[in-house]
Short mmCIF file of C-alpha atoms in Angstrom, two decimals:
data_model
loop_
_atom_site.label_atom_id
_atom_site.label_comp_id
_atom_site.label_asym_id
_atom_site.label_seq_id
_atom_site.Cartn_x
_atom_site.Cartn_y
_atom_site.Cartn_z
CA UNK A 809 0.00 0.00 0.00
CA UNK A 810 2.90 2.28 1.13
CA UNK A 811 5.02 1.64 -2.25
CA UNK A 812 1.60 2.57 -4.36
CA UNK A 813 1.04 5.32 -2.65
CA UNK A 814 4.18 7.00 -3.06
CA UNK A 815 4.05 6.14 -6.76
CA UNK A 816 0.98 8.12 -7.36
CA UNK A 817 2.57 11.20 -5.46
CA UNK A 818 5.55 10.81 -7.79
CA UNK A 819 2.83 10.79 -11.02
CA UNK A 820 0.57 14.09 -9.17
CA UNK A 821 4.07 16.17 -8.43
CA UNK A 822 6.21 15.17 -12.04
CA UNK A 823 5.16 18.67 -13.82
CA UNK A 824 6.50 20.44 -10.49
CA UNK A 825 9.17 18.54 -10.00
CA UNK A 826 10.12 19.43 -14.32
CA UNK A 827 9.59 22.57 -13.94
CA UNK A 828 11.78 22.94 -10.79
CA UNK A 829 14.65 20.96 -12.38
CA UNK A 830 14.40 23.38 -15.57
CA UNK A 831 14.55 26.86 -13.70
CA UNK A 832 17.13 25.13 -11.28
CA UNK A 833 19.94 24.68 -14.23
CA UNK A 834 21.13 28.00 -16.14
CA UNK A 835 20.77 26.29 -19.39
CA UNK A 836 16.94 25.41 -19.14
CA UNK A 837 16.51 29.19 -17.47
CA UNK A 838 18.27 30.57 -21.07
CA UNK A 839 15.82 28.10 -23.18
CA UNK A 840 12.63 29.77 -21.26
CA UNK A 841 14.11 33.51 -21.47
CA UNK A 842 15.10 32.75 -25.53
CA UNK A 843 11.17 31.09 -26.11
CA UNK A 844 10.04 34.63 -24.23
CA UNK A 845 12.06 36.92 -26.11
CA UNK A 846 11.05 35.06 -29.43
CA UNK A 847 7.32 35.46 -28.81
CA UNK A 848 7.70 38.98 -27.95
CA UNK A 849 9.66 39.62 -31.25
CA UNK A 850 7.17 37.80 -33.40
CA UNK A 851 4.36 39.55 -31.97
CA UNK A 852 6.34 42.94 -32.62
CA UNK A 853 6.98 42.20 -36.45
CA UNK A 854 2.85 40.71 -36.69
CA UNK A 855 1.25 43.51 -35.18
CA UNK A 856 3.55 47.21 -35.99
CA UNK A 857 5.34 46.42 -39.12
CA UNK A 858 3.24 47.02 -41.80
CA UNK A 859 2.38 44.87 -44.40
CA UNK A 860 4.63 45.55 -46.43
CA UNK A 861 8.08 47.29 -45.40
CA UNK A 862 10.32 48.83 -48.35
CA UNK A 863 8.31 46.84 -50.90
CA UNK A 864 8.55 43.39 -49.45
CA UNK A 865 5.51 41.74 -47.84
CA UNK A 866 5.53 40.96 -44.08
CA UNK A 867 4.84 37.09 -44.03
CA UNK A 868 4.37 36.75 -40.49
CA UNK A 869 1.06 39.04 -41.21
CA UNK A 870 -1.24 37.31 -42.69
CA UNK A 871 -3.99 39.09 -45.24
CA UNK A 872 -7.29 37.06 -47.21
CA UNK A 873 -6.87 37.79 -51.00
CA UNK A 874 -8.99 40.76 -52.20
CA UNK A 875 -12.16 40.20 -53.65
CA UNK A 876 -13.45 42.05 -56.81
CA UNK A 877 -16.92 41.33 -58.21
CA UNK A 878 -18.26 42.33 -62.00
CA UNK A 879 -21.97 41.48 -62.50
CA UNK A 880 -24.35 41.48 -65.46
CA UNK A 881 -27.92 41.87 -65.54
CA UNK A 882 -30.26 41.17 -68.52
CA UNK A 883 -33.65 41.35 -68.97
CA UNK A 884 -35.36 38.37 -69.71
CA UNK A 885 -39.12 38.76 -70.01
CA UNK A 886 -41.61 41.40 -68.50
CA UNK A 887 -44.89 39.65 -67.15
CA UNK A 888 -48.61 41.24 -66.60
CA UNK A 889 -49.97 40.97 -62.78
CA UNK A 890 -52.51 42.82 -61.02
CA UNK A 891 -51.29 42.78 -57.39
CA UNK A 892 -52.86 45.70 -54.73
CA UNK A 893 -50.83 45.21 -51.28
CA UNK A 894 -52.18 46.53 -48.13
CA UNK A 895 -49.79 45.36 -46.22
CA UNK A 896 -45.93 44.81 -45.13
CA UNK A 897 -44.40 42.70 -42.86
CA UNK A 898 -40.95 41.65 -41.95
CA UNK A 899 -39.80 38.76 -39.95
CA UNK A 900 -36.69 37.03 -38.31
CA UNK A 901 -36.90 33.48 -38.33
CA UNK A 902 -35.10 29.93 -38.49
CA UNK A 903 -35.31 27.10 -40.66
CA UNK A 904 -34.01 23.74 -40.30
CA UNK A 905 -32.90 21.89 -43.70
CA UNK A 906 -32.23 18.74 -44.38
CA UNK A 907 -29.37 18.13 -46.59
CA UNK A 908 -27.20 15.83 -47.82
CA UNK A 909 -25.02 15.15 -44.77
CA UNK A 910 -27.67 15.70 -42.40
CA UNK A 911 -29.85 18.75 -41.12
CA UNK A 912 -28.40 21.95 -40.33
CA UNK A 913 -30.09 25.90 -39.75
CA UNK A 914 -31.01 29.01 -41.46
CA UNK A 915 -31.20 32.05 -39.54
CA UNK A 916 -32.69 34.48 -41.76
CA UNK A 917 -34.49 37.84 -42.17
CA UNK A 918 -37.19 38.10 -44.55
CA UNK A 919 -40.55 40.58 -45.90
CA UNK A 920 -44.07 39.31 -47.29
CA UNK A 921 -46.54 41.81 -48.97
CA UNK A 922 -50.20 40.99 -48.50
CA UNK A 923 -52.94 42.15 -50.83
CA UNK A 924 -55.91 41.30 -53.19
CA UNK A 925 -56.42 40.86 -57.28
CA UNK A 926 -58.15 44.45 -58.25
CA UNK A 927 -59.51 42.29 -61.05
CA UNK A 928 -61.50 40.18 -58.66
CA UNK A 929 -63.27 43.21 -57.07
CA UNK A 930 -67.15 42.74 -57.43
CA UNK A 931 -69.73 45.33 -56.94
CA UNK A 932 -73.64 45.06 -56.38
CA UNK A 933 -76.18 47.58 -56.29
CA UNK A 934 -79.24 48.23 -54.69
CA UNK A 935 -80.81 51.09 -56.48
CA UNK A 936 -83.64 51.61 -54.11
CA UNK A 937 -81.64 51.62 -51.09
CA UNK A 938 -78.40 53.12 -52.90
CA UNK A 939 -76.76 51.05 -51.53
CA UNK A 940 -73.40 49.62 -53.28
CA UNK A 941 -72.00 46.40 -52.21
CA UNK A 942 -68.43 45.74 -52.63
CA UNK A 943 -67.15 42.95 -52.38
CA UNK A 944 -63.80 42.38 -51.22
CA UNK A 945 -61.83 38.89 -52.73
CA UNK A 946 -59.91 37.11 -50.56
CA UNK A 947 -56.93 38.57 -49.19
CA UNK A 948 -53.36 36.54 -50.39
CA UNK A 949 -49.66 36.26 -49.57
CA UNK A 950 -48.21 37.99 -52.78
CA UNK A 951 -44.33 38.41 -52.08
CA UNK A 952 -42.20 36.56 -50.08
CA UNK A 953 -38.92 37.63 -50.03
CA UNK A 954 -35.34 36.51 -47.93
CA UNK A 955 -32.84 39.02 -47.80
CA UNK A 956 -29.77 37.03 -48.30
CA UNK A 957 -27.54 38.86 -46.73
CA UNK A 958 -29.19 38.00 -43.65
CA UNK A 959 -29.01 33.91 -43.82
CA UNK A 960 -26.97 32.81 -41.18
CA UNK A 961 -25.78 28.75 -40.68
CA UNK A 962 -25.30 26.62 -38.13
CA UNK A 963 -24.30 22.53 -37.66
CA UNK A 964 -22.99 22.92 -41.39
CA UNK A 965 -19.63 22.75 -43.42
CA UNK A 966 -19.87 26.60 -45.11
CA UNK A 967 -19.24 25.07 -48.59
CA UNK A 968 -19.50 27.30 -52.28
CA UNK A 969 -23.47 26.38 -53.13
CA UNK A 970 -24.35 27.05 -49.55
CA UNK A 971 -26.45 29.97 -50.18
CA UNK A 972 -28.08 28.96 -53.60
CA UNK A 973 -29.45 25.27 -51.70
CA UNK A 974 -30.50 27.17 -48.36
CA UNK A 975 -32.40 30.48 -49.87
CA UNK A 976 -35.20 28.69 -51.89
CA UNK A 977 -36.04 26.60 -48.20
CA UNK A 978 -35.54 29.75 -46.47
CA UNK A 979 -38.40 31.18 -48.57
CA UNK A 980 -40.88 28.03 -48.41
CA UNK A 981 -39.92 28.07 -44.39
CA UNK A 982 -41.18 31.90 -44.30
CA UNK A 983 -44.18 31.10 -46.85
CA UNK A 984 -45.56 28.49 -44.91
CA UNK A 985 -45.34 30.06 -41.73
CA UNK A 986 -46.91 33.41 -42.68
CA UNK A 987 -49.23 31.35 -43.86
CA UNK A 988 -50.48 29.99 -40.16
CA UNK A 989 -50.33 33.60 -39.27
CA UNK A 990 -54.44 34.74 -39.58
CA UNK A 991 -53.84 37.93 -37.51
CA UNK A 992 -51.55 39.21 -40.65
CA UNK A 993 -54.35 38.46 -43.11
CA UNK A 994 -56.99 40.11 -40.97
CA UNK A 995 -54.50 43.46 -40.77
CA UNK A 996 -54.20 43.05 -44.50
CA UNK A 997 -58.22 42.69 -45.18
CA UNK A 998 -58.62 45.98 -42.60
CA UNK A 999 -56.58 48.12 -44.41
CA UNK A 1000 -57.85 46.90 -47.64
CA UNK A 1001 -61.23 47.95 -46.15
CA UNK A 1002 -60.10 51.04 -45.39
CA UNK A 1003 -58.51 51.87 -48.54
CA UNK A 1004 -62.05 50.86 -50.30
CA UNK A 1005 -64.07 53.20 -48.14
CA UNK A 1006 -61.13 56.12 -48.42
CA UNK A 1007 -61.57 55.60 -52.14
CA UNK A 1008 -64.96 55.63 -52.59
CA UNK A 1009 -66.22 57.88 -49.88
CA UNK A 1010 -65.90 60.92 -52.52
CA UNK A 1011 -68.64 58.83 -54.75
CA UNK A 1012 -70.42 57.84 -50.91
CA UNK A 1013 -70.46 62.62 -50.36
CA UNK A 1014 -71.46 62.98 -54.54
CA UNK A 1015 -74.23 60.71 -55.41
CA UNK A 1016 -75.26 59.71 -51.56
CA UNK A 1017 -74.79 56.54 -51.92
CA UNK A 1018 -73.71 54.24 -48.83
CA UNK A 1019 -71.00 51.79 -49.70
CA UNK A 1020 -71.09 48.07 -47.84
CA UNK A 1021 -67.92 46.36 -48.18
CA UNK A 1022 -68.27 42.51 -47.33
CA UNK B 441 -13.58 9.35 -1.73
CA UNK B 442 -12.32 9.58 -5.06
CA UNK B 443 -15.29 7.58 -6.76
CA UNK B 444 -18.09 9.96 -5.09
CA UNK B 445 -16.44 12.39 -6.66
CA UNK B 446 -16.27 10.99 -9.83
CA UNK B 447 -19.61 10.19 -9.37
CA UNK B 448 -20.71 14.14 -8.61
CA UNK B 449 -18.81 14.72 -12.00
CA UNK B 450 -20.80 12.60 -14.11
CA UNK B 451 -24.10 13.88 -12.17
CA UNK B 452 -23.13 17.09 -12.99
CA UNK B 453 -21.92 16.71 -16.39
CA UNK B 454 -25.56 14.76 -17.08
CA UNK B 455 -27.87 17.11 -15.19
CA UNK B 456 -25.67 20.27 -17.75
CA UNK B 457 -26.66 18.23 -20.91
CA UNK B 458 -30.26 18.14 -19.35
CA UNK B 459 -31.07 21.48 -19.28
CA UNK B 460 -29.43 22.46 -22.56
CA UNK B 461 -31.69 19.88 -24.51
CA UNK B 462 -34.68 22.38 -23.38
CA UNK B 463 -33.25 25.33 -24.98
CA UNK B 464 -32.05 24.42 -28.37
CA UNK B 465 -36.11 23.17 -29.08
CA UNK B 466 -37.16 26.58 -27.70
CA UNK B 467 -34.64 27.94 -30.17
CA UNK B 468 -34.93 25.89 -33.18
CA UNK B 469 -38.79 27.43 -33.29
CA UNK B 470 -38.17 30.86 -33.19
CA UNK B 471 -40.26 33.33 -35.97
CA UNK B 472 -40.29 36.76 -34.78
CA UNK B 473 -42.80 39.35 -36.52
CA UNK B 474 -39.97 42.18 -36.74
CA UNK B 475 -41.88 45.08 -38.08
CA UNK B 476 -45.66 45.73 -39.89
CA UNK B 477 -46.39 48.69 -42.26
CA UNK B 478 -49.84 49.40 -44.11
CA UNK B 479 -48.86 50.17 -47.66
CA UNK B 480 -50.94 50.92 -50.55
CA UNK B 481 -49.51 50.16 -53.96
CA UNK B 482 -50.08 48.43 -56.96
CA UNK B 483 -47.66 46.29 -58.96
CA UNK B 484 -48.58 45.97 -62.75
CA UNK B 485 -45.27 44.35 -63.78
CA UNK B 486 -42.83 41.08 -62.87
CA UNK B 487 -39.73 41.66 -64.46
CA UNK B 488 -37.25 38.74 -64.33
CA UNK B 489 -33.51 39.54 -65.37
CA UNK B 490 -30.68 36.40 -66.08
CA UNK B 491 -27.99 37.50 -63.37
CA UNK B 492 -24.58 37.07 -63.21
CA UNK B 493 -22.55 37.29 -61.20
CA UNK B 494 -18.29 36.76 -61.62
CA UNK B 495 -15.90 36.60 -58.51
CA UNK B 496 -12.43 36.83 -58.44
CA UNK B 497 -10.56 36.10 -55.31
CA UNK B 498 -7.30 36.44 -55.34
CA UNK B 499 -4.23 34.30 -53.01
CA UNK B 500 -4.43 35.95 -49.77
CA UNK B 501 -0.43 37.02 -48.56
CA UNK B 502 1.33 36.06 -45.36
CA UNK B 503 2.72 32.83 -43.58
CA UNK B 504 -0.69 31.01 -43.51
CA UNK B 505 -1.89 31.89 -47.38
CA UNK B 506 1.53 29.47 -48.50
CA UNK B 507 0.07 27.92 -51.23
CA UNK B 508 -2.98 29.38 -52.13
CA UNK B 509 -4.05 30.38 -56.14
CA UNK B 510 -6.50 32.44 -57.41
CA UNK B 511 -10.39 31.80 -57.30
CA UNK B 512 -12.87 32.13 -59.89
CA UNK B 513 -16.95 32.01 -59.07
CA UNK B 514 -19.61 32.46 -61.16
CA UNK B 515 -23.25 32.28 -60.31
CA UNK B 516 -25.96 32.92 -63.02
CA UNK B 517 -29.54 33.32 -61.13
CA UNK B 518 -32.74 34.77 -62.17
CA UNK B 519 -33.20 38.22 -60.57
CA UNK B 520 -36.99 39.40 -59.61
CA UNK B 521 -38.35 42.95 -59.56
CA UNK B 522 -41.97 44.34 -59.73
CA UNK B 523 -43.11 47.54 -61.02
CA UNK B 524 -45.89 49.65 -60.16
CA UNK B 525 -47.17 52.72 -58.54
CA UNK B 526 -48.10 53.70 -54.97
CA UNK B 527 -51.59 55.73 -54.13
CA UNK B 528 -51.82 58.22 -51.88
CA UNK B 529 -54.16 57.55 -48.34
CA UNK B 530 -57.34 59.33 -49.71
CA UNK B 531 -56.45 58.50 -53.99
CA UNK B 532 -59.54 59.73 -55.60
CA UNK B 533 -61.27 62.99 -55.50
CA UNK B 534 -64.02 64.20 -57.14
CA UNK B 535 -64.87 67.94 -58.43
CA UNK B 536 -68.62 69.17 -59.61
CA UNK B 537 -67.72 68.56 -63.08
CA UNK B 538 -67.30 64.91 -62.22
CA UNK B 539 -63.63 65.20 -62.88
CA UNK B 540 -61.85 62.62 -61.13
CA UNK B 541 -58.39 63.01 -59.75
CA UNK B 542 -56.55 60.06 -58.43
CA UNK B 543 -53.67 61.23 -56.86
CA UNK B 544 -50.61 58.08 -57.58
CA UNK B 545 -46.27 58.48 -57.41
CA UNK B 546 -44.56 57.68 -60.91
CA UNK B 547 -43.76 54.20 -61.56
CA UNK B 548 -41.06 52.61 -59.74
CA UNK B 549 -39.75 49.31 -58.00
CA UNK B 550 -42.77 47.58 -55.56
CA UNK B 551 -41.32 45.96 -52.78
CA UNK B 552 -38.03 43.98 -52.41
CA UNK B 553 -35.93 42.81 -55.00
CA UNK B 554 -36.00 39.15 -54.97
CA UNK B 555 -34.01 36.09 -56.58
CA UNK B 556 -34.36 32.50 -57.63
CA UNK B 557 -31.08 30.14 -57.88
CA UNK B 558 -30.05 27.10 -59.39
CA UNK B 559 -27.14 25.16 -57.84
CA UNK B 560 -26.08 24.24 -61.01
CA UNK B 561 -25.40 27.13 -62.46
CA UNK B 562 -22.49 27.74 -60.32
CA UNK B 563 -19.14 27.39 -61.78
CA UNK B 564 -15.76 27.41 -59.99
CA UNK B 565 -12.31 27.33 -60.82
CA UNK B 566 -10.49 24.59 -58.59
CA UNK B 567 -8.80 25.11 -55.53
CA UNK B 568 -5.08 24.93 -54.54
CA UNK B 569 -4.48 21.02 -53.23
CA UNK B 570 -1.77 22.54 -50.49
CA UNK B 571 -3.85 25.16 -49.36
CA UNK B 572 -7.61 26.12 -49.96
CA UNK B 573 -8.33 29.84 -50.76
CA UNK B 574 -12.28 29.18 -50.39
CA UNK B 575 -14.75 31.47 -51.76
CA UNK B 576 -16.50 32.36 -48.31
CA UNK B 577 -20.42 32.89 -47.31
CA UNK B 578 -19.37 36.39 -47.19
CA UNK B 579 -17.94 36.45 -50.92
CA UNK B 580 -20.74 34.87 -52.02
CA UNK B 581 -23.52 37.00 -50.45
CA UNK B 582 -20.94 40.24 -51.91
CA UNK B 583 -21.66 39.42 -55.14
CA UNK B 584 -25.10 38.53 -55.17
CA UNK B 585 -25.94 41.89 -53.38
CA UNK B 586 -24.01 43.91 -56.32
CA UNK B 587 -25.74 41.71 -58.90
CA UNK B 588 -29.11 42.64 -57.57
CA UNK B 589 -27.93 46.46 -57.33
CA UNK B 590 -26.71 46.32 -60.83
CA UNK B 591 -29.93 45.04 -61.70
CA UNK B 592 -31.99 47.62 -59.46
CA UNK B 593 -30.07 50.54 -61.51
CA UNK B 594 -31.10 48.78 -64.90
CA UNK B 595 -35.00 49.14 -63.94
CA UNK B 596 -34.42 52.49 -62.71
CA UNK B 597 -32.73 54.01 -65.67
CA UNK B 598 -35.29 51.49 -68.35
CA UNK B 599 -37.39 54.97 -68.94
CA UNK B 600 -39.70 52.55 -71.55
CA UNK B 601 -40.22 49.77 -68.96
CA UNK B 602 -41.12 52.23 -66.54
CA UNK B 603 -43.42 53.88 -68.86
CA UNK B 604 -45.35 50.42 -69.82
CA UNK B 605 -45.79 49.84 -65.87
CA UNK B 606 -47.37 53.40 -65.26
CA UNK B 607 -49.12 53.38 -68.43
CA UNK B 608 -50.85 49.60 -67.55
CA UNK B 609 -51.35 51.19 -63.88
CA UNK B 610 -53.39 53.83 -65.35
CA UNK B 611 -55.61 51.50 -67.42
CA UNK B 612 -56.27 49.29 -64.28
CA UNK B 613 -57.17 52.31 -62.19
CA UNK B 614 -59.24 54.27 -64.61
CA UNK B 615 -60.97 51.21 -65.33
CA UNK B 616 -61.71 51.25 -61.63
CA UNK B 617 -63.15 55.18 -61.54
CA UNK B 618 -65.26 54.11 -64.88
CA UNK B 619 -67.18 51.26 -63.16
CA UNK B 620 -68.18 53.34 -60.22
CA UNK B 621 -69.06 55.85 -62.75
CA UNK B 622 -71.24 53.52 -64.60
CA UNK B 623 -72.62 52.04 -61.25
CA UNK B 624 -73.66 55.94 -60.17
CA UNK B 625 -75.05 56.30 -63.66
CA UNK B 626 -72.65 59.29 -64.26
CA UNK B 627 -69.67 59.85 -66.78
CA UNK B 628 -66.78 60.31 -65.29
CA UNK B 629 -63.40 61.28 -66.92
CA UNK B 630 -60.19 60.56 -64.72
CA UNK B 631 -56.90 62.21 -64.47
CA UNK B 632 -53.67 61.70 -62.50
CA UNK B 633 -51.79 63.89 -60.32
CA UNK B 634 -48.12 62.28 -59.46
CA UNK B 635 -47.19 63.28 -55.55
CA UNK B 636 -44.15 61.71 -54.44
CA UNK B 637 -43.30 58.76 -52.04
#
């Protein structure tokens, strides 16, 4: 019991008992001044002499290669759409996508638009009454958009396609959630209520009608 | 002795990993309505440009860029803008001559600009095999952003685009004013006043 025990003393006190043989002997105190001094110089020439010094590059400095970007922009075909928006709303949110290696997350900011088709405004009258019925069509998600500057990752190797395979899931994340969200559409139908009645009011004052919007 | 405190450790360690399962669910459900604002426009046009976008990246210098070469990216993409106009709060007026004014900004870009990719339209140069000189999530968002900008400018200085959109605008929204006319029984005849943003 004795002999074990002073074995495991020897094994708890051999990093003191190094480190007291080293700064006992002049040569190991020289080793730990020279390893000092060296570190101190090194961090001297990384951090106050420039990057350059009389036309030669400081390697110990280290520099990512510059980045220049030339983009071109064509148009490819101009499409008809009757879109009125009532509404804008932006949103932070997180998506988890499963990939090829496994799943990893999106953070990501994005903005949906809310509004109706103009087209699919109705009207009915009730001359008697004057009364004119509008009626309102049902209020839909029109824009979703990720700002892709924003998309953050997490639990995935950064590789060169990252952003192109995570912004098209970002978007169907944000879709489908804003989708579940019924207190956006019923801000979107109010305004588009209001904007009916602010429109037509002047037509409500002229001809005295009373507009219903349903 | 020693084994309770092993023991404690591994308690420890387990009751740590315990409590941090909680949070990442909490986390991995977050959506956070950031901002709302009522708007009131009306977007006549989708235009869709064919993006692209070329990266150079050139061999970083110092000790730990040994071995690098030069990058080249390219990303083609499919850019997305839409055009319209924006109406003013109270857009229509009316005057006794049944002239009616609908008050509207010039045509211009509604919304954000958006963008639709293909992972196969990426092409790369190869790396270095001694070290890599990778094109980062930062490069990559860099030159998608000037793409779009690029792109942004385009619509803004397309003075016959820009005309089309206001011009289709105009039909939709007199076409508007000329069923409530026909619905009061009246005639009316519409023009536009432009007030800015």
């Amino acid at each position: 019991m004795g002999k074990e025990e002073k074995e495991e003393e020897k094994k708890e006190h051999f990093f003191l008992n190094l480190l007291k043989k080293i700064l006992g002997s002049k040569a190991g105190r020289n080793a730990i001044l020279i390893i000092v001094v060296a570190l101190g110089v090194f961090y001297c020439v990384c951090y106050f002499i420039p990057q350059k010094f009389m036309g030669v590059p400081n390697i110990f400095t280290s520099r990512e290669g510059k980045v220049t970007v030339v983009s071109e922009s064509q148009l490819k075909e101009a499409l008809e759409i009757n879109e009125f928006s009532t509404l804008e709303a932006s949103y932070n949110s997180i998506a988890k996508i499963y990939g090829e290696d496994g799943k990893y997350y999106v953070a990501y900011e994005g903005t949906v638009r809310m509004g109706f088709d103009p087209e699919k405004l109705d009207y009915a009258i009730d001359d008697k009454g004057k009364k004119i019925k509008v009626i309102l069509p049902e209020i839909e998600v029109q824009d979703v958009v990720v700002d892709q500057k924003s998309l953050d990752f997490i639990d995935v190797d950064e590789d060169e396609t990252i952003i192109a395979k995570s912004y098209e899931r970002c978007k169907q994340d944000l879709d489908s959630k804003v989708r579940r969200d019924q207190a956006l559409k019923d801000i979107a139908r109010e305004n588009a209520e209001n904007f009916i009645c602010a429109s037509l009011q002047p037509y409500e004052e002229k001809e005295n009608f009373k507009i219903i919007i349903e | 002795m020693k084994k309770y405190k092993v023991s404690l450790a591994v308690m420890f360690v387990i009751s740590i990993l315990l409590c941090s399962c909680g949070k990442k669910e909490s986390s991995k459900d977050a959506f956070e309505r950031t901002g709302l604002q009522d708007v009131c426009s009306l977007a006549v046009l989708e235009c869709k440009f064919n993006n692209v976008a070329k990266v150079t990246k050139e061999k970083g210098e110092g000790i730990l860029h040994i071995g690098e070469k030069e990058r080249k990216y390219w990303i083609e993409y499919t850019g997305i803008a839409k055009i319209g106009v924006e109406l003013s709060k109270e857009p229509v007026s009316i005057d006794k001559d049944d002239h009616v004014t609908i008050k509207m900004t010039r045509a211009k870009i509604i919304g954000e600009l958006d963008q639709k990719f293909d992972e196969n339209s990426i092409i790369k140069s190869d790396d270095s095999f001694w070290n890599s000189n990778k094109i980062t999530v930062q490069d990559q968002k860099k030159a998608i952003s000037d793409a779009q900008q690029k792109m942004k400018k385009r619509i803004e200085n397309n003075e016959t685009l820009l005309a089309n959109a206001e011009k289709r605008a105009k039909a939709l929204l007199e076409k508007y004013v000329l069923k409530m006319g026909k619905i009061a029984g009246k005639d009316y005849t519409v023009e536009f006043e432009y007030v800015d943003e």
